[in-house]
XYZ file of C-alpha atoms in Angstrom:
521
model
C 43.951 5.997 83.682
C 43.244 8.196 80.679
C 39.545 8.433 81.612
C 40.348 9.902 85.035
C 39.481 13.616 85.496
C 43.010 14.223 86.848
C 44.776 12.447 83.970
C 45.508 15.613 82.002
C 46.728 17.418 85.131
C 48.997 14.492 85.968
C 50.474 14.495 82.456
C 51.320 18.179 82.808
C 52.705 18.128 86.361
C 54.143 14.648 86.883
C 57.808 14.221 87.765
C 59.389 11.172 86.066
C 60.717 8.226 88.017
C 62.367 4.855 87.366
C 62.086 1.288 88.570
C 65.435 0.068 89.912
C 66.240 -3.595 90.502
C 68.985 -4.829 92.836
C 70.047 -8.191 94.208
C 70.124 -8.348 98.013
C 72.782 -10.118 100.072
C 70.540 -13.159 100.496
C 70.121 -13.500 96.711
C 66.589 -12.112 96.573
C 65.661 -9.426 94.054
C 64.494 -6.020 95.254
C 62.681 -3.544 93.004
C 62.128 0.079 93.982
C 60.241 2.874 92.297
C 62.357 6.014 92.662
C 61.469 9.568 91.710
C 64.019 11.522 89.657
C 64.046 14.357 92.125
C 66.443 16.486 90.099
C 63.646 16.863 87.508
C 61.023 17.990 90.016
C 59.754 21.567 89.764
C 60.515 22.344 93.389
C 59.191 25.904 93.473
C 55.829 24.596 92.341
C 55.633 21.323 94.305
C 57.109 22.354 97.669
C 56.872 26.137 97.626
C 59.574 28.820 97.454
C 60.559 28.731 101.148
C 60.859 24.981 101.729
C 64.015 24.007 103.654
C 65.479 20.786 102.222
C 68.235 20.399 104.806
C 68.049 17.055 106.611
C 70.269 16.372 109.626
C 72.851 13.582 109.486
C 74.535 11.870 112.425
C 78.079 13.100 113.022
C 80.820 10.529 113.426
C 81.941 12.062 116.722
C 78.451 11.379 118.106
C 78.558 7.755 116.946
C 82.002 7.302 118.489
C 80.839 8.961 121.731
C 78.004 6.423 122.037
C 80.089 3.376 121.146
C 83.243 4.324 123.063
C 81.580 5.718 126.174
C 83.536 5.307 129.426
C 82.534 2.714 132.040
C 80.238 0.799 129.692
C 80.117 -2.216 132.014
C 76.927 -4.188 131.193
C 75.201 -1.625 128.985
C 74.131 -3.158 125.677
C 74.425 -1.862 122.101
C 71.823 -2.649 119.453
C 70.782 -1.510 115.980
C 67.357 -1.321 114.387
C 66.407 -0.622 110.779
C 63.076 0.774 109.567
C 61.930 -0.779 106.287
C 61.331 1.698 103.433
C 61.224 4.529 105.968
C 60.318 7.334 103.562
C 57.181 5.443 102.516
C 56.108 5.346 106.178
C 56.305 9.116 106.586
C 53.301 11.138 107.693
C 51.214 11.874 104.557
C 51.176 15.290 102.939
C 48.835 17.769 104.650
C 45.264 18.001 103.284
C 45.127 19.699 99.909
C 48.770 18.963 98.999
C 49.189 16.645 96.011
C 52.121 15.623 93.838
C 52.174 13.650 90.608
C 54.572 10.954 89.422
C 55.007 9.102 86.114
C 56.775 5.756 85.691
C 57.266 3.604 82.604
C 55.668 0.192 82.791
C 58.600 -2.261 83.106
C 57.188 -4.564 80.379
C 55.242 -2.400 77.938
C 57.298 0.769 78.304
C 54.122 2.891 78.466
C 53.904 5.801 80.902
C 51.855 5.239 84.067
C 50.639 8.272 86.019
C 50.218 8.382 89.793
C 48.845 10.777 92.385
C 51.111 10.992 95.459
C 49.717 11.279 98.963
C 53.150 11.221 100.610
C 56.912 11.263 99.885
C 58.824 8.487 98.121
C 62.504 7.734 97.541
C 64.357 10.116 95.272
C 62.148 13.040 96.247
C 64.090 16.089 97.427
C 61.799 16.702 100.395
C 61.539 13.036 101.478
C 64.359 13.124 104.100
C 62.797 16.185 105.741
C 59.308 14.636 105.795
C 60.741 11.497 107.375
C 63.198 12.969 109.889
C 61.653 16.233 111.040
C 58.028 15.551 110.152
C 57.622 11.933 111.224
C 60.437 10.407 113.282
C 61.310 13.299 115.619
C 57.702 14.034 116.727
C 57.239 10.314 117.430
C 60.442 9.914 119.482
C 59.937 13.167 121.418
C 56.148 13.321 121.920
C 55.216 9.643 122.020
C 58.375 8.066 123.505
C 59.687 10.830 125.775
C 63.149 11.259 124.256
C 64.954 14.603 124.432
C 66.384 15.656 121.082
C 69.793 17.306 121.002
C 69.760 21.005 120.189
C 73.338 21.026 118.867
C 73.428 17.449 117.550
C 69.978 16.879 116.060
C 70.379 13.132 115.495
C 71.023 12.474 119.195
C 68.036 11.386 121.307
C 68.337 10.759 125.037
C 65.709 9.342 127.386
C 66.696 10.679 130.788
C 64.382 8.506 132.910
C 65.699 5.332 131.269
C 69.283 6.541 130.660
C 68.779 5.343 127.090
C 70.773 6.909 124.260
C 69.816 6.674 120.588
C 71.448 8.056 117.461
C 69.526 8.036 114.178
C 70.979 7.946 110.684
C 67.951 8.257 108.388
C 66.258 4.859 108.925
C 69.002 3.237 111.034
C 68.910 3.477 114.833
C 71.914 2.889 117.112
C 70.910 2.293 120.751
C 72.925 2.222 123.970
C 71.442 1.329 127.338
C 70.244 -1.445 129.609
C 68.681 -4.365 127.767
C 65.180 -3.869 129.176
C 65.181 -0.228 128.064
C 66.411 -1.097 124.591
C 63.641 -3.699 124.331
C 61.112 -1.058 125.424
C 62.295 1.265 122.638
C 62.271 -1.636 120.182
C 58.637 -2.358 121.013
C 57.615 1.307 120.749
C 59.309 1.754 117.372
C 58.054 -1.618 116.109
C 54.458 -0.729 116.998
C 54.718 2.489 114.984
C 56.811 1.420 111.965
C 57.438 -1.695 109.905
C 60.980 -2.619 110.968
C 63.604 -5.313 110.720
C 64.440 -7.292 113.851
C 66.588 -5.721 116.549
C 70.250 -6.760 116.401
C 72.417 -6.835 119.530
C 76.193 -6.574 119.618
C 77.504 -9.853 121.016
C 80.865 -11.557 121.402
C 81.546 -13.259 118.079
C 78.661 -11.425 116.358
C 79.829 -7.972 115.169
C 77.483 -5.169 114.197
C 77.853 -2.932 111.165
C 76.807 0.692 111.477
C 77.558 3.088 108.626
C 80.389 0.853 107.448
C 82.030 0.651 110.882
C 82.444 -2.880 112.191
C 81.734 -2.955 115.934
C 83.298 -5.924 117.738
C 83.025 -7.093 121.324
C 85.317 -9.165 123.574
C 85.149 -9.978 127.274
C 87.133 -6.842 128.088
C 86.957 -4.378 125.192
C 84.811 -2.907 122.458
C 86.565 -2.350 119.111
C 85.741 -0.216 116.068
C 87.306 -1.608 112.915
C 87.351 -0.615 109.247
C 89.106 -3.793 108.041
C 86.169 -4.965 105.833
C 85.942 -1.515 104.221
C 89.702 -1.469 103.586
C 89.515 -4.903 101.926
C 86.719 -3.655 99.666
C 88.601 -0.432 98.888
C 91.771 -2.310 97.938
C 89.797 -4.650 95.655
C 88.026 -1.755 93.914
C 91.269 0.169 93.488
C 92.871 -2.933 91.948
C 90.012 -3.114 89.432
C 90.791 0.492 88.505
C 94.424 -0.448 87.899
C 95.984 0.941 91.078
C 99.023 -1.099 92.136
C 99.955 -0.975 95.794
C 103.426 -1.139 97.299
C 104.779 -4.558 98.252
C 107.491 -3.248 100.554
C 106.771 -2.549 104.206
C 105.079 0.816 104.808
C 105.417 2.132 108.376
C 103.519 5.414 108.104
C 100.808 6.791 105.796
C 102.919 9.665 104.419
C 106.708 9.726 104.310
C 107.588 12.813 102.240
C 106.069 16.032 100.830
C 104.295 16.068 97.477
C 106.249 17.511 94.549
C 104.030 20.235 93.110
C 106.136 20.380 89.916
C 105.329 16.782 88.929
C 103.278 16.136 85.735
C 99.505 16.300 86.012
C 97.411 13.143 85.798
C 95.354 12.156 82.775
C 91.518 12.350 83.098
C 91.324 8.606 83.791
C 94.143 8.743 86.339
C 92.411 11.694 88.008
C 89.241 9.586 88.326
C 91.245 6.844 90.051
C 92.917 9.416 92.316
C 89.627 11.010 93.383
C 88.008 7.614 93.987
C 90.898 6.457 96.180
C 91.133 9.748 98.049
C 87.392 9.634 98.724
C 87.840 6.238 100.386
C 90.717 7.546 102.509
C 88.537 10.498 103.512
C 85.851 8.146 104.816
C 88.428 6.140 106.763
C 89.943 9.283 108.300
C 86.461 10.442 109.302
C 85.318 7.169 110.884
C 88.057 5.427 112.896
C 91.409 5.723 111.110
C 92.759 8.843 112.762
C 96.271 7.708 111.780
C 95.660 8.777 108.152
C 93.983 12.120 108.948
C 97.103 14.190 108.316
C 97.931 12.271 105.129
C 94.404 12.831 103.808
C 94.572 16.546 104.629
C 97.846 16.920 102.717
C 96.878 14.756 99.733
C 93.353 16.188 99.553
C 94.733 19.678 98.879
C 95.727 18.406 95.419
C 92.248 17.188 94.413
C 91.639 20.041 91.968
C 94.867 19.421 90.003
C 96.354 16.063 91.073
C 99.769 15.125 89.725
C 101.884 11.990 89.679
C 103.523 12.838 93.007
C 100.116 13.184 94.686
C 99.122 9.817 93.181
C 102.304 8.236 94.592
C 101.434 9.668 98.012
C 97.922 8.214 97.753
C 99.318 4.791 96.786
C 101.620 5.011 99.817
C 98.682 5.815 102.121
C 96.450 3.028 100.787
C 99.358 0.582 100.995
C 99.799 1.569 104.648
C 96.089 0.997 105.279
C 96.178 -2.430 103.653
C 99.176 -3.475 105.739
C 97.685 -2.091 108.963
C 93.976 -2.791 108.374
C 93.516 -4.409 111.797
C 94.214 -1.225 113.759
C 91.102 -0.295 115.738
C 89.750 2.188 118.217
C 89.282 0.268 121.457
C 87.578 1.038 124.745
C 87.659 -1.111 127.870
C 84.239 -2.187 129.151
C 84.893 -1.999 132.885
C 86.681 0.761 134.841
C 89.996 -0.015 136.472
C 89.995 -0.719 140.180
C 90.997 2.554 141.809
C 92.472 2.718 145.305
C 90.353 4.882 147.590
C 92.136 8.171 148.192
C 91.177 11.527 149.590
C 93.105 13.293 146.818
C 91.890 12.837 143.259
C 94.411 12.661 140.444
C 94.174 15.196 137.582
C 92.727 12.503 135.312
C 90.081 11.619 137.926
C 89.000 15.244 137.992
C 88.673 15.120 134.208
C 86.343 12.044 134.259
C 88.930 10.101 132.274
C 89.142 12.720 129.483
C 92.419 14.004 128.029
C 92.749 16.879 125.538
C 95.661 17.789 123.264
C 96.317 20.466 120.639
C 99.326 21.111 118.438
C 100.264 23.094 115.326
C 103.007 22.906 112.722
C 104.310 26.370 111.841
C 104.347 26.736 108.039
C 105.940 23.307 107.656
C 104.069 22.507 104.443
C 105.927 24.349 101.660
C 103.747 22.975 98.837
C 102.559 25.839 96.635
C 98.829 25.301 97.071
C 99.165 25.432 100.875
C 100.375 29.056 100.896
C 102.482 28.331 104.000
C 99.401 27.948 106.163
C 99.891 26.103 109.430
C 98.503 22.629 110.096
C 96.283 22.380 113.178
C 95.762 19.138 115.071
C 93.694 18.183 118.102
C 92.491 15.010 119.776
C 90.204 14.151 122.676
C 90.722 10.871 124.550
C 87.948 9.278 126.610
C 89.702 6.775 128.859
C 91.534 4.564 126.322
C 89.801 5.728 123.140
C 89.841 8.874 120.999
C 86.337 10.062 120.124
C 87.233 13.355 118.402
C 90.196 14.543 116.335
C 91.007 16.896 113.492
C 93.892 17.664 111.165
C 93.368 20.738 109.019
C 95.076 23.832 107.731
C 94.177 27.251 109.110
C 90.959 28.213 107.396
C 90.033 31.436 109.188
C 91.682 34.836 109.514
C 92.479 34.361 113.193
C 94.477 37.496 113.898
C 91.793 40.000 112.929
C 88.582 40.032 110.892
C 90.199 42.727 108.726
C 92.288 40.012 107.015
C 89.869 38.420 104.576
C 91.399 34.958 104.236
C 93.556 32.392 105.965
C 97.160 33.495 106.184
C 100.624 32.335 107.138
C 102.226 33.761 110.246
C 105.810 34.700 111.115
C 105.532 33.588 114.753
C 105.374 29.925 115.808
C 103.825 31.097 119.077
C 101.016 32.855 117.212
C 100.358 29.737 115.152
C 100.139 27.639 118.330
C 97.699 30.177 119.769
C 95.480 29.814 116.695
C 95.623 26.024 116.995
C 94.706 26.141 120.668
C 91.782 28.428 119.840
C 90.574 26.029 117.149
C 90.826 23.091 119.526
C 89.057 24.907 122.365
C 86.049 25.721 120.182
C 85.934 22.127 118.872
C 86.103 20.654 122.380
C 83.354 23.013 123.531
C 81.125 21.496 120.850
C 82.032 18.044 122.178
C 80.960 19.161 125.652
C 77.521 19.990 124.236
C 77.414 16.578 122.540
C 78.270 14.622 125.685
C 75.755 16.622 127.719
C 73.025 15.873 125.172
C 74.057 12.183 125.317
C 73.579 12.156 129.096
C 77.295 11.683 129.832
C 79.665 13.668 132.050
C 82.169 16.068 130.490
C 84.875 17.970 132.393
C 84.385 21.736 132.415
C 86.783 23.407 132.628
C 88.877 20.929 130.676
C 92.668 20.802 130.720
C 94.153 21.351 127.273
C 97.613 19.864 126.777
C 99.962 22.207 124.869
C 103.698 21.950 124.215
C 104.252 25.616 123.343
C 104.954 27.975 126.246
C 103.919 31.079 124.281
C 100.474 29.637 123.590
C 100.102 28.660 127.235
C 101.063 32.153 128.390
C 98.739 33.801 125.855
C 95.809 31.657 126.996
C 96.565 32.656 130.598
C 96.887 36.314 129.581
C 100.420 36.600 130.952
C 102.461 36.848 127.732
C 104.206 40.014 126.554
C 102.573 41.064 123.301
C 105.787 41.340 121.175
C 105.201 39.198 118.091
C 101.554 38.653 119.028
C 100.572 42.316 118.682
C 98.676 41.571 115.463
C 96.130 39.399 117.334
C 93.028 41.380 118.246
C 92.347 40.231 121.801
C 88.790 41.538 121.597
C 87.797 38.656 119.313
C 85.363 36.085 120.650
C 87.726 33.133 120.098
C 90.407 34.822 122.219
C 87.905 35.413 125.007
C 86.857 31.749 124.906
C 90.516 30.670 124.971
C 91.132 32.796 128.061
C 87.950 31.831 129.902
C 89.192 29.802 132.872
C 85.670 28.408 133.267
C 86.072 26.716 129.876
C 89.710 25.656 129.436
C 92.879 25.452 131.522
C 96.136 25.345 129.494
C 98.481 22.602 130.694
C 102.038 21.908 129.558
C 102.939 18.521 128.045
C 106.237 17.411 126.541
C 106.313 17.443 122.737
C 107.037 13.708 122.636
C 103.861 13.052 124.659
C 101.561 15.432 122.773
C 99.189 13.061 120.963
C 98.059 15.846 118.621
C 101.531 15.958 117.040
C 100.528 13.061 114.771
C 97.957 15.317 113.070
C 100.281 18.203 112.183
C 103.360 16.955 110.327
C 105.132 14.080 108.618
C 106.792 12.209 111.470
C 109.573 9.646 111.393
C 108.334 6.053 111.789
C 109.331 5.669 115.442
C 107.521 8.720 116.933
C 104.582 8.167 114.577
C 104.156 4.566 115.733
C 104.520 5.548 119.387
C 101.787 8.201 119.210
C 99.509 6.065 117.028
C 99.720 3.122 119.396
C 98.801 5.374 122.313
C 95.441 5.871 120.601
C 94.829 2.682 118.613
C 94.952 -1.085 119.180
C 95.732 -4.083 116.995
C 92.768 -6.465 116.837
C 92.067 -9.027 114.121
C 88.591 -10.140 115.026
C 86.257 -11.962 117.394
C 88.597 -14.924 117.874
C 91.627 -12.905 119.041
C 92.347 -10.864 122.126
C 93.153 -7.130 122.214
C 96.770 -6.118 122.642
């Protein structure tokens, strides 16, 4: 109030905020007071050295938890903390912030003294995650936090795995251990009820629909695709009515006319949706997104046609899922283990397309692809152009190469480093990972280079003293293994394929599943 000794100070230092009203799914109204953090004088309120970075769960970690091998009777559950930021540990003694909000009826400014973070505040995610949640899970509950993947928490004694995404928890373990964690978290924070994944009752986590049958667990993006198609229709985007067999069927014409500002808005909105799909479960559109996304700065009509083609494909194939069997196959007892047995059910593939993308903006860079299968399901993949000067640090940017063998070597190096990171993830999740792992390649030059038995010839420009080359040649990390091109699953991430090989490779990694009432194919 204006007779308070701190009133004048609050008027001078307060950051403005707003009251926001939303309707919830059940029809109830929800009102939140949110700080306009972009107007906060951060140097003054948090200090010059405050680190605002807050960790976010990576999709590969979420897929690793959900699609783990030999799930058997382990349960999956989600838990949501109500207004988590408001339950953060208060500011330390002596630290004060000020906030001003307009009264929703009178319009007059109201001034507040803050004792802790609220929504909209730049530092709120850090206060919640690093300052409140992590100390509780580690010190009070006995979880081990991942060093490489900071949103992964594993309780070794209980074999209980948890991944946090701000105020949402995804748990994997035996039911009694999940209920123990539920009780611990519920005693500390105000939470919503625990939700278990059950047959006929899907879970939603970060927009991924998780479905369960008697034999398989499925990850679907069908509801998101339906929503995307509806929103794109509202923006005036018309999809193709003819059958679309693959997400991209031809290169983009870089000479086509540029889009208008409104058309560019539609293009960026649609491409953003495709990006989310490619990052979550729809690995079949990863290459299409990589190609189309290169035109985001200056999209033209040809890029828009390619995007329409991709979204049309997604609409027509929205029921493709990532699927993992719940129970291991019966294996005949044998004294000799098969290669797959020695790899704990993991398979690894890498491939590269040598300067196949002639579009101007690509600068003839190669397209790198890689995929990691865990039993029946892929948990990691990438499709991206070369983004590092692989040959030598003296070359300051990504470059095209005149040797297909060299390009394959770069791709294998990229994949090896990525799969190493996945080994750290699985270890922090309390799951086995094969080391050394066998990397499937279909290029003999790359295989020979990794083994150190190739004649230098066209590979003389690669500085073998580089760290990535040493990792590639470390037999304790990776063993190069030849696979036929037609069986290299990573091929789908590197080039525009004809419908038949595309469908064959896609269906090796994905399943068709409509919902709880149908059976996986």
